Structures are given as structure tokens and as C-alpha cells.
Coordinates of N, CA, C and O and ligand atoms in Angstrom, one line a residue:
M227 N 35.9 -107.3 10.1 CA 34.6 -107.9 10.6 C 33.4 -107.5 9.7 O 32.6 -108.2 9.3
Q228 N 33.4 -106.2 9.4 CA 32.3 -105.6 8.6 C 32.2 -106.3 7.2 O 31.2 -106.5 6.7
C229 N 33.4 -106.6 6.7 CA 33.5 -107.1 5.3 C 33.6 -108.6 5.3 O 33.6 -109.2 4.2
S230 N 33.8 -109.2 6.4 CA 33.9 -110.7 6.4 C 32.7 -111.3 7.2 O 31.8 -111.9 6.6
H231 N 32.7 -111.1 8.5 CA 31.6 -111.7 9.3 C 30.2 -111.2 8.8 O 29.2 -111.9 8.9
F232 N 30.2 -109.9 8.4 CA 28.9 -109.3 8.1 C 28.9 -108.9 6.6 O 28.2 -107.9 6.2
A233 N 29.6 -109.7 5.7 CA 29.6 -109.3 4.3 C 28.3 -109.3 3.6 O 28.0 -108.5 2.8
D234 N 27.4 -110.2 4.1 CA 26.1 -110.3 3.4 C 25.3 -109.0 3.6 O 24.4 -108.7 2.7
T235 N 25.5 -108.3 4.6 CA 24.8 -107.0 4.9 C 25.6 -105.8 4.7 O 25.4 -104.7 5.2
A236 N 26.7 -106.0 3.9 CA 27.6 -104.8 3.6 C 27.5 -104.6 2.0 O 27.2 -105.6 1.3
I237 N 27.7 -103.4 1.6 CA 27.6 -103.1 0.2 C 28.7 -102.0 -0.2 O 28.9 -101.1 0.7
I238 N 29.3 -102.1 -1.3 CA 30.2 -101.1 -1.7 C 29.8 -100.5 -3.1 O 29.1 -101.2 -3.9
A239 N 30.2 -99.3 -3.4 CA 30.0 -98.7 -4.7 C 31.4 -98.4 -5.3 O 32.3 -97.9 -4.6
K240 N 31.6 -98.8 -6.6 CA 32.8 -98.6 -7.2 C 32.6 -97.7 -8.4 O 31.6 -97.7 -9.1
C241 N 33.6 -96.8 -8.7 CA 33.6 -96.0 -9.9 C 35.0 -96.1 -10.5 O 36.0 -95.8 -9.8
D242 N 35.1 -96.5 -11.8 CA 36.3 -96.7 -12.5 C 37.3 -97.5 -11.6 O 38.5 -97.2 -11.5
G243 N 36.8 -98.6 -11.0 CA 37.6 -99.5 -10.2 C 37.9 -99.1 -8.8 O 38.5 -99.8 -8.1
K244 N 37.5 -97.8 -8.5 CA 37.9 -97.3 -7.2 C 36.6 -97.4 -6.3 O 35.5 -97.0 -6.7
T245 N 36.8 -97.8 -5.0 CA 35.7 -97.8 -4.1 C 35.4 -96.4 -3.7 O 36.3 -95.7 -3.2
V246 N 34.1 -96.0 -3.9 CA 33.7 -94.6 -3.5 C 32.6 -94.6 -2.5 O 32.2 -93.5 -2.1
G247 N 32.1 -95.7 -2.1 CA 31.0 -95.7 -1.1 C 31.0 -97.1 -0.4 O 31.3 -98.1 -1.0
F248 N 30.6 -97.1 0.8 CA 30.5 -98.3 1.6 C 29.5 -98.2 2.7 O 29.4 -97.1 3.4
V249 N 28.6 -99.2 2.8 CA 27.6 -99.2 3.9 C 27.7 -100.6 4.5 O 27.8 -101.6 3.8
S250 N 27.8 -100.7 5.8 CA 27.9 -102.0 6.5 C 26.8 -102.0 7.5 O 26.3 -101.0 8.0
G251 N 26.4 -103.2 7.9 CA 25.4 -103.4 8.9 C 25.2 -104.8 9.3 O 25.9 -105.7 8.8
Y252 N 24.3 -105.1 10.2 CA 24.0 -106.4 10.6 C 22.6 -106.5 11.3 O 22.1 -105.4 11.7
R253 N 22.0 -107.7 11.2 CA 20.7 -107.8 11.9 C 21.0 -107.9 13.4 O 21.9 -108.7 13.8
I254 N 20.3 -107.1 14.2 CA 20.5 -107.2 15.7 C 20.1 -108.6 16.1 O 18.9 -109.0 15.9
P255 N 20.9 -109.3 16.8 CA 20.6 -110.7 17.1 C 19.3 -110.9 17.9 O 18.6 -111.8 17.6
S256 N 19.0 -110.1 18.8 CA 17.8 -110.2 19.6 C 16.6 -109.6 18.9 O 15.5 -109.9 19.4
R257 N 16.8 -108.9 17.9 CA 15.7 -108.3 17.1 C 16.0 -108.4 15.6 O 16.4 -107.4 15.0
P258 N 15.9 -109.6 15.1 CA 16.4 -109.8 13.7 C 15.7 -109.1 12.6 O 16.1 -109.1 11.4
D259 N 14.5 -108.4 12.9 CA 13.9 -107.6 11.9 C 14.4 -106.2 11.8 O 13.9 -105.3 11.2
V260 N 15.5 -106.0 12.6 CA 16.2 -104.7 12.6 C 17.5 -104.8 12.0 O 18.4 -105.6 12.4
L261 N 17.8 -103.9 11.0 CA 19.1 -103.8 10.4 C 19.8 -102.6 11.1 O 19.3 -101.5 11.1
F262 N 20.9 -102.9 11.8 CA 21.7 -101.9 12.4 C 22.7 -101.4 11.4 O 23.6 -102.2 10.9
V263 N 22.7 -100.2 11.0 CA 23.7 -99.7 10.0 C 24.9 -99.2 10.8 O 24.8 -98.3 11.6
W264 N 26.0 -99.9 10.5 CA 27.2 -99.7 11.3 C 28.0 -98.6 10.8 O 28.5 -97.7 11.5
Q265 N 28.2 -98.5 9.5 CA 29.0 -97.5 8.9 C 28.4 -97.1 7.6 O 28.0 -97.9 6.8
V266 N 28.4 -95.8 7.3 CA 28.1 -95.3 6.0 C 29.1 -94.3 5.6 O 29.4 -93.3 6.4
V267 N 29.8 -94.5 4.5 CA 30.8 -93.5 4.1 C 30.9 -93.4 2.6 O 30.8 -94.4 1.9
V268 N 31.0 -92.2 2.1 CA 31.1 -91.9 0.7 C 32.3 -91.0 0.5 O 32.6 -90.1 1.3
A269 N 33.1 -91.4 -0.5 CA 34.4 -90.6 -0.7 C 34.0 -89.1 -1.0 O 33.0 -88.9 -1.6
D270 N 34.9 -88.2 -0.6 CA 34.7 -86.8 -0.8 C 34.2 -86.5 -2.2 O 33.2 -85.7 -2.4
E271 N 34.9 -87.0 -3.2 CA 34.5 -86.6 -4.6 C 33.2 -87.2 -5.1 O 32.7 -86.7 -6.1
A272 N 32.6 -88.1 -4.3 CA 31.4 -88.7 -4.8 C 30.2 -88.2 -3.9 O 29.0 -88.7 -4.1
R273 N 30.4 -87.3 -3.0 CA 29.3 -86.9 -2.1 C 28.4 -85.9 -2.8 O 28.7 -85.3 -3.8
G274 N 27.2 -85.8 -2.2 CA 26.2 -84.9 -2.7 C 25.5 -85.3 -4.0 O 24.9 -84.5 -4.7
Q275 N 25.6 -86.6 -4.3 CA 24.9 -87.1 -5.6 C 23.9 -88.2 -5.3 O 23.5 -88.9 -6.2
G276 N 23.6 -88.3 -4.0 CA 22.6 -89.3 -3.6 C 23.1 -90.7 -3.5 O 22.4 -91.7 -3.4
L277 N 24.5 -90.8 -3.5 CA 25.1 -92.2 -3.5 C 24.8 -92.9 -2.2 O 24.4 -94.1 -2.3
A278 N 24.9 -92.3 -1.1 CA 24.6 -92.9 0.2 C 23.2 -93.5 0.2 O 23.0 -94.6 0.7
G279 N 22.3 -92.7 -0.2 CA 20.9 -93.1 -0.2 C 20.7 -94.3 -1.1 O 19.9 -95.2 -0.8
R280 N 21.3 -94.3 -2.3 CA 21.2 -95.4 -3.2 C 21.8 -96.7 -2.6 O 21.3 -97.8 -2.8
L281 N 22.9 -96.5 -1.9 CA 23.5 -97.7 -1.3 C 22.6 -98.3 -0.2 O 22.5 -99.5 -0.1
L282 N 22.0 -97.4 0.6 CA 21.1 -97.9 1.6 C 19.9 -98.6 1.0 O 19.5 -99.7 1.4
E283 N 19.4 -98.1 -0.1 CA 18.3 -98.7 -0.9 C 18.7 -100.1 -1.4 O 18.0 -101.0 -1.2
A284 N 19.9 -100.2 -2.0 CA 20.4 -101.4 -2.5 C 20.6 -102.4 -1.4 O 20.4 -103.6 -1.6
Q285 N 21.2 -102.0 -0.3 CA 21.4 -102.9 0.9 C 20.1 -103.5 1.3 O 20.0 -104.7 1.6
L286 N 19.1 -102.6 1.5 CA 17.8 -103.1 2.0 C 17.1 -104.1 1.0 O 16.3 -104.9 1.5
A287 N 17.5 -104.0 -0.2 CA 16.8 -104.8 -1.3 C 17.5 -106.2 -1.4 O 17.0 -107.0 -2.1
T288 N 18.6 -106.4 -0.7 CA 19.3 -107.7 -0.8 C 18.5 -108.8 -0.1 O 17.7 -108.6 0.8
E289 N 18.9 -110.0 -0.6 CA 18.2 -111.2 0.0 C 18.5 -111.3 1.5 O 17.7 -111.6 2.3
A290 N 19.7 -110.8 1.9 CA 20.1 -110.9 3.3 C 19.3 -110.0 4.2 O 19.2 -110.1 5.4
C291 N 18.7 -109.0 3.6 CA 17.9 -108.0 4.3 C 16.4 -108.3 4.2 O 15.6 -107.4 4.6
R292 N 16.0 -109.4 3.6 CA 14.6 -109.7 3.4 C 13.9 -109.7 4.8 O 14.4 -110.3 5.7
G293 N 12.8 -109.1 4.9 CA 12.1 -109.1 6.2 C 12.5 -108.0 7.2 O 11.9 -107.9 8.3
I294 N 13.5 -107.2 6.8 CA 13.9 -106.1 7.7 C 12.7 -105.1 7.8 O 12.2 -104.6 6.8
R295 N 12.3 -104.7 9.0 CA 11.2 -103.8 9.2 C 11.7 -102.4 9.7 O 11.0 -101.4 9.5
Y296 N 12.9 -102.4 10.4 CA 13.4 -101.2 10.9 C 14.9 -101.1 10.6 O 15.6 -102.1 10.5
I297 N 15.3 -99.8 10.4 CA 16.8 -99.6 10.3 C 17.1 -98.7 11.6 O 16.4 -97.8 11.9
E298 N 18.2 -99.1 12.2 CA 18.7 -98.3 13.3 C 20.1 -97.9 13.1 O 20.9 -98.7 12.4
T299 N 20.5 -96.8 13.6 CA 21.9 -96.4 13.5 C 22.2 -95.4 14.7 O 21.2 -95.0 15.3
T300 N 23.4 -95.0 14.9 CA 23.7 -94.0 15.9 C 24.4 -92.8 15.2 O 25.3 -93.1 14.3
I301 N 24.0 -91.6 15.5 CA 24.6 -90.4 14.9 C 24.8 -89.3 15.9 O 24.0 -89.2 16.9
T302 N 25.8 -88.6 15.8 CA 26.0 -87.4 16.7 C 25.1 -86.3 16.2 O 24.7 -86.2 15.1
K303 N 24.9 -85.3 17.2 CA 24.1 -84.2 16.8 C 24.6 -83.3 15.7 O 23.8 -82.8 14.9
D304 N 25.9 -83.3 15.6 CA 26.5 -82.3 14.6 C 26.7 -83.0 13.2 O 27.2 -82.3 12.3
N305 N 26.3 -84.2 13.0 CA 26.5 -84.9 11.7 C 25.4 -84.6 10.8 O 24.5 -85.4 10.6
A306 N 25.3 -83.4 10.2 CA 24.2 -82.9 9.4 C 24.0 -83.8 8.2 O 22.8 -84.1 7.8
A307 N 25.1 -84.2 7.6 CA 24.9 -85.0 6.3 C 24.3 -86.3 6.6 O 23.4 -86.8 5.9
S308 N 24.7 -87.0 7.7 CA 24.2 -88.3 8.0 C 22.7 -88.2 8.5 O 21.9 -89.0 8.1
R309 N 22.4 -87.2 9.2 CA 21.0 -86.9 9.7 C 20.1 -86.7 8.4 O 19.0 -87.2 8.3
A310 N 20.6 -85.9 7.5 CA 19.8 -85.6 6.3 C 19.6 -86.8 5.5 O 18.5 -87.1 5.0
L311 N 20.7 -87.7 5.4 CA 20.6 -88.9 4.7 C 19.4 -89.8 5.2 O 18.6 -90.3 4.5
F312 N 19.4 -90.1 6.5 CA 18.4 -91.0 7.1 C 17.0 -90.3 7.1 O 16.0 -91.0 6.9
A313 N 17.0 -89.0 7.3 CA 15.7 -88.3 7.3 C 15.1 -88.4 5.9 O 13.9 -88.7 5.7
K314 N 15.9 -88.2 4.9 CA 15.4 -88.3 3.5 C 15.0 -89.7 3.2 O 14.0 -89.9 2.5
F315 N 15.7 -90.7 3.7 CA 15.4 -92.1 3.4 C 14.0 -92.4 4.0 O 13.2 -93.1 3.4
A316 N 13.8 -92.0 5.3 CA 12.5 -92.2 6.0 C 11.4 -91.5 5.2 O 10.3 -92.1 5.0
K317 N 11.6 -90.3 4.8 CA 10.6 -89.6 4.0 C 10.2 -90.3 2.7 O 9.1 -90.4 2.4
K318 N 11.3 -90.7 2.0 CA 11.1 -91.4 0.7 C 10.2 -92.6 0.9 O 9.3 -92.9 0.1
H319 N 10.4 -93.4 2.0 CA 9.7 -94.6 2.3 C 8.4 -94.3 3.1 O 7.7 -95.3 3.4
R320 N 8.2 -93.1 3.4 CA 7.0 -92.7 4.2 C 6.9 -93.4 5.5 O 5.8 -94.0 5.8
V321 N 8.0 -93.5 6.2 CA 8.0 -94.2 7.5 C 8.5 -93.2 8.5 O 9.1 -92.1 8.2
N322 N 8.3 -93.5 9.8 CA 8.7 -92.6 10.9 C 10.2 -92.6 11.1 O 10.8 -93.7 10.8
M323 N 10.7 -91.5 11.6 CA 12.1 -91.5 12.1 C 12.0 -91.1 13.6 O 11.5 -90.0 13.9
E324 N 12.5 -91.9 14.5 CA 12.5 -91.6 15.9 C 14.0 -91.4 16.3 O 14.9 -92.0 15.7
E325 N 14.2 -90.7 17.4 CA 15.5 -90.4 17.9 C 15.5 -90.5 19.4 O 14.7 -89.9 20.1
Y326 N 16.5 -91.2 19.9 CA 16.7 -91.3 21.4 C 18.1 -91.1 21.8 O 19.0 -91.6 21.1
P327 N 18.4 -90.6 23.0 CA 19.8 -90.5 23.5 C 20.3 -92.0 23.6 O 19.5 -92.9 24.0
H328 N 21.5 -92.2 23.3 CA 22.0 -93.6 23.3 C 23.3 -93.7 24.1 O 23.3 -94.2 25.2
F329 N 24.4 -93.3 23.4 CA 25.7 -93.3 24.1 C 26.0 -91.9 24.5 O 26.1 -91.0 23.7
D330 N 26.2 -91.7 25.8 CA 26.4 -90.4 26.4 C 27.9 -90.0 26.5 O 28.7 -90.8 26.9
R331 N 28.1 -88.7 26.0 CA 29.5 -88.2 26.1 C 30.2 -88.5 27.4 O 31.3 -89.0 27.4
H332 N 29.5 -88.1 28.5 CA 30.1 -88.2 29.8 C 30.1 -89.7 30.3 O 31.1 -90.2 30.7
T333 N 28.9 -90.3 30.3 CA 28.8 -91.6 30.9 C 29.5 -92.7 30.1 O 30.2 -93.6 30.7
H334 N 29.5 -92.6 28.8 CA 30.1 -93.7 28.0 C 31.4 -93.4 27.3 O 32.1 -94.3 27.0
F335 N 31.7 -92.1 27.1 CA 32.9 -91.8 26.3 C 33.9 -91.0 27.1 O 34.9 -90.5 26.5
N336 N 33.7 -90.9 28.4 CA 34.7 -90.2 29.3 C 35.0 -88.8 28.7 O 36.2 -88.4 28.7
D337 N 34.0 -88.2 28.1 CA 34.2 -86.8 27.5 C 35.1 -86.8 26.4 O 35.6 -85.7 26.0
Q338 N 35.4 -87.9 25.8 CA 36.4 -88.0 24.6 C 35.7 -88.0 23.3 O 36.3 -87.9 22.2
H339 N 34.4 -88.1 23.3 CA 33.6 -88.3 22.0 C 32.2 -87.7 22.2 O 31.7 -87.9 23.3
D340 N 31.7 -87.1 21.2 CA 30.3 -86.5 21.3 C 29.3 -87.6 21.5 O 29.5 -88.8 21.1
S341 N 28.2 -87.3 22.2 CA 27.1 -88.2 22.4 C 26.6 -88.7 21.1 O 26.5 -88.0 20.1
E342 N 26.2 -90.0 21.1 CA 25.6 -90.6 19.9 C 24.1 -90.9 20.2 O 23.7 -91.4 21.3
Y343 N 23.3 -90.5 19.2 CA 21.8 -90.7 19.4 C 21.4 -91.8 18.5 O 21.8 -92.0 17.3
L344 N 20.5 -92.7 19.0 CA 19.9 -93.8 18.3 C 18.8 -93.2 17.3 O 17.9 -92.6 17.8
I345 N 19.0 -93.5 16.0 CA 18.0 -93.1 15.0 C 17.3 -94.4 14.6 O 18.0 -95.4 14.3
R346 N 16.0 -94.4 14.6 CA 15.3 -95.6 14.2 C 14.2 -95.2 13.2 O 13.4 -94.3 13.4
I347 N 14.3 -95.9 12.0 CA 13.3 -95.6 11.0 C 12.6 -96.8 10.6 O 13.1 -97.9 10.5
G348 N 11.3 -96.7 10.3 CA 10.5 -97.8 9.9 C 9.0 -97.5 10.4 O 8.8 -96.5 10.9
P349 N 8.2 -98.5 10.3 CA 8.4 -99.9 9.8 C 8.3 -99.9 8.2 O 7.5 -99.3 7.6
F350 N 9.3 -100.7 7.7 CA 9.2 -101.0 6.2 C 8.3 -102.2 6.0 O 8.3 -103.1 6.9
S351 N 7.7 -102.2 4.9 CA 6.7 -103.3 4.7 C 7.2 -104.3 3.7 O 6.5 -104.5 2.7
Q352 N 8.4 -104.8 3.8 CA 8.9 -105.8 2.8 C 8.8 -107.2 3.4 O 8.7 -107.4 4.6
Ligands
COA117 C1 27.0 -89.0 5.4 C2 27.5 -89.3 4.0 C3 27.6 -90.8 3.8 C4 26.4 -88.8 2.9 O1 26.8 -89.3 1.6 P1 26.2 -88.6 0.3 O2 26.3 -89.7 -0.8 O3 26.9 -87.3 0.0 O4 24.7 -88.4 0.7 P2 23.5 -88.1 -0.3 O5 24.0 -87.4 -1.5 O6 22.7 -89.4 -0.4 O7 22.7 -87.0 0.5 C5 21.6 -87.3 1.4 C6 21.0 -86.0 1.9 O8 22.0 -85.4 2.8 C7 22.2 -84.1 2.5 N1 23.6 -83.7 2.8 C8 24.7 -84.2 2.2 N2 25.8 -83.6 2.7 C9 25.3 -82.7 3.6 C10 26.0 -81.8 4.5 N3 27.3 -81.7 4.6 N4 25.2 -81.1 5.3 C11 23.9 -81.2 5.3 N5 23.2 -82.0 4.5 C12 23.9 -82.8 3.6 C13 21.9 -84.0 1.0 O9 21.6 -82.7 0.6 C14 20.8 -85.0 0.8 O10 19.5 -84.4 1.1 P3 18.6 -83.7 0.0 O11 18.7 -84.6 -1.2 O12 17.3 -83.6 0.6 O13 19.3 -82.4 -0.3 C15 28.8 -88.6 3.6 O14 28.7 -87.2 3.9 C16 30.0 -89.1 4.5 O15 30.7 -90.1 4.0 N6 30.3 -88.5 5.6 C17 31.4 -89.0 6.5 C18 31.2 -90.3 7.1 C19 30.0 -90.2 8.1 O16 29.8 -89.2 8.8 N7 29.2 -91.3 8.1 C20 28.0 -91.4 9.0 C21 28.3 -91.8 10.4 S1 28.8 -93.5 10.4

């Protein structure tokens, strides 16, 4: 679904023919100026070089993302790399980053998965 239904708002990075990075997302139907980032992943060997940040940058610059004012995603408390990625992106664009409890470990995940927090960054002025 991420690569077919939402292909316009997904992006991949390749190195020597191998996929080393992937970002997917979609415009939230009831709030189309918000891009929800669904998945961000960079291959082990390509991490720590700013690739995820560059993929987010490239995704936001596509025609499909024209008019996007906010990016939202969900992140667990312990995902330091992902948190650093979005915090750095917000800082670079000089926009706010807000965080709210979203999916609760007990209420939504039956204690099988850590709580997910909604991260919201923006407004972007494109
Ligand atoms: C999150 C992820 C995509 C980051 O990819 P990346 O290309 O290595 O990220 P970047 O190089 O753009 O780094 C962005 C910032 O995060 C920081 N960072 C990267 N890995 C980190 C880690 N393990 N702990 C703390 N900070 C980290 C970087 O230092 C950088 O900040 P800085 O430039 O101010 O130092 C990658 O770690 C990953 O694929 N993780 C597994 C999948 C995942 O958790 N996805 C997110 C949830 S859907």
C-alpha cells in the first residue's frame, strides 16, 4: 500500500542499485495540509550520514507534497534516532516540534507494544 496507493508521497534512496533508504507517507484525508510520515527506514550501513533527513527534505519538495504545512508521525519514547531526526528537521526549518501522547501501551496495544507519541512539526511555509 505504501508503494502503490501512496507512491506519490513515498521516496526511496538507492546506492549501487541497492535500496538503502525509504520514507513513506500520505496526506491526512481530513487535514490535507498535513503529511503523515508512515515509515522512515535507512539500511544499517547507510545510517548516520544524514540520509533520512535528506529523504524527508526530498519528499517534502515533491509536487505531491505541495502545500504541506505540517508533518506528523508517531514515535516511541526510546527511539532516539527517530526523535533526533525529526527534531533536527524542525530546527533546520525553524519550525516548532510538538509532542502528544497518541497510542497508549495499555489502552491500544494490550501491553504488547510501547506507547507511541504523536510528533507534529511545522508550520512550513511552502
Ligand atoms: C531513524 C533512522 C531512519 C535515522 O536514519 P539516519 O539516516 O541514520 O539519520 P540521520 O543521519 O539523518 O540522523 C538524523 C539525526 O539523528 C541522530 N541519530 C542517528 N542515529 C541516532 C541514534 N542511534 N541515537 C541518537 N541519535 C541518532 C543523528 O546524529 C542526527 O542528528 P545530528 O546530525 O544532530 O547529530 C534510522 O536510524 C533507522 O532506520 N532506524 C530504524 C527504523 C526506525 O526506527 N524508523 C522510525 C520509526 S518509523
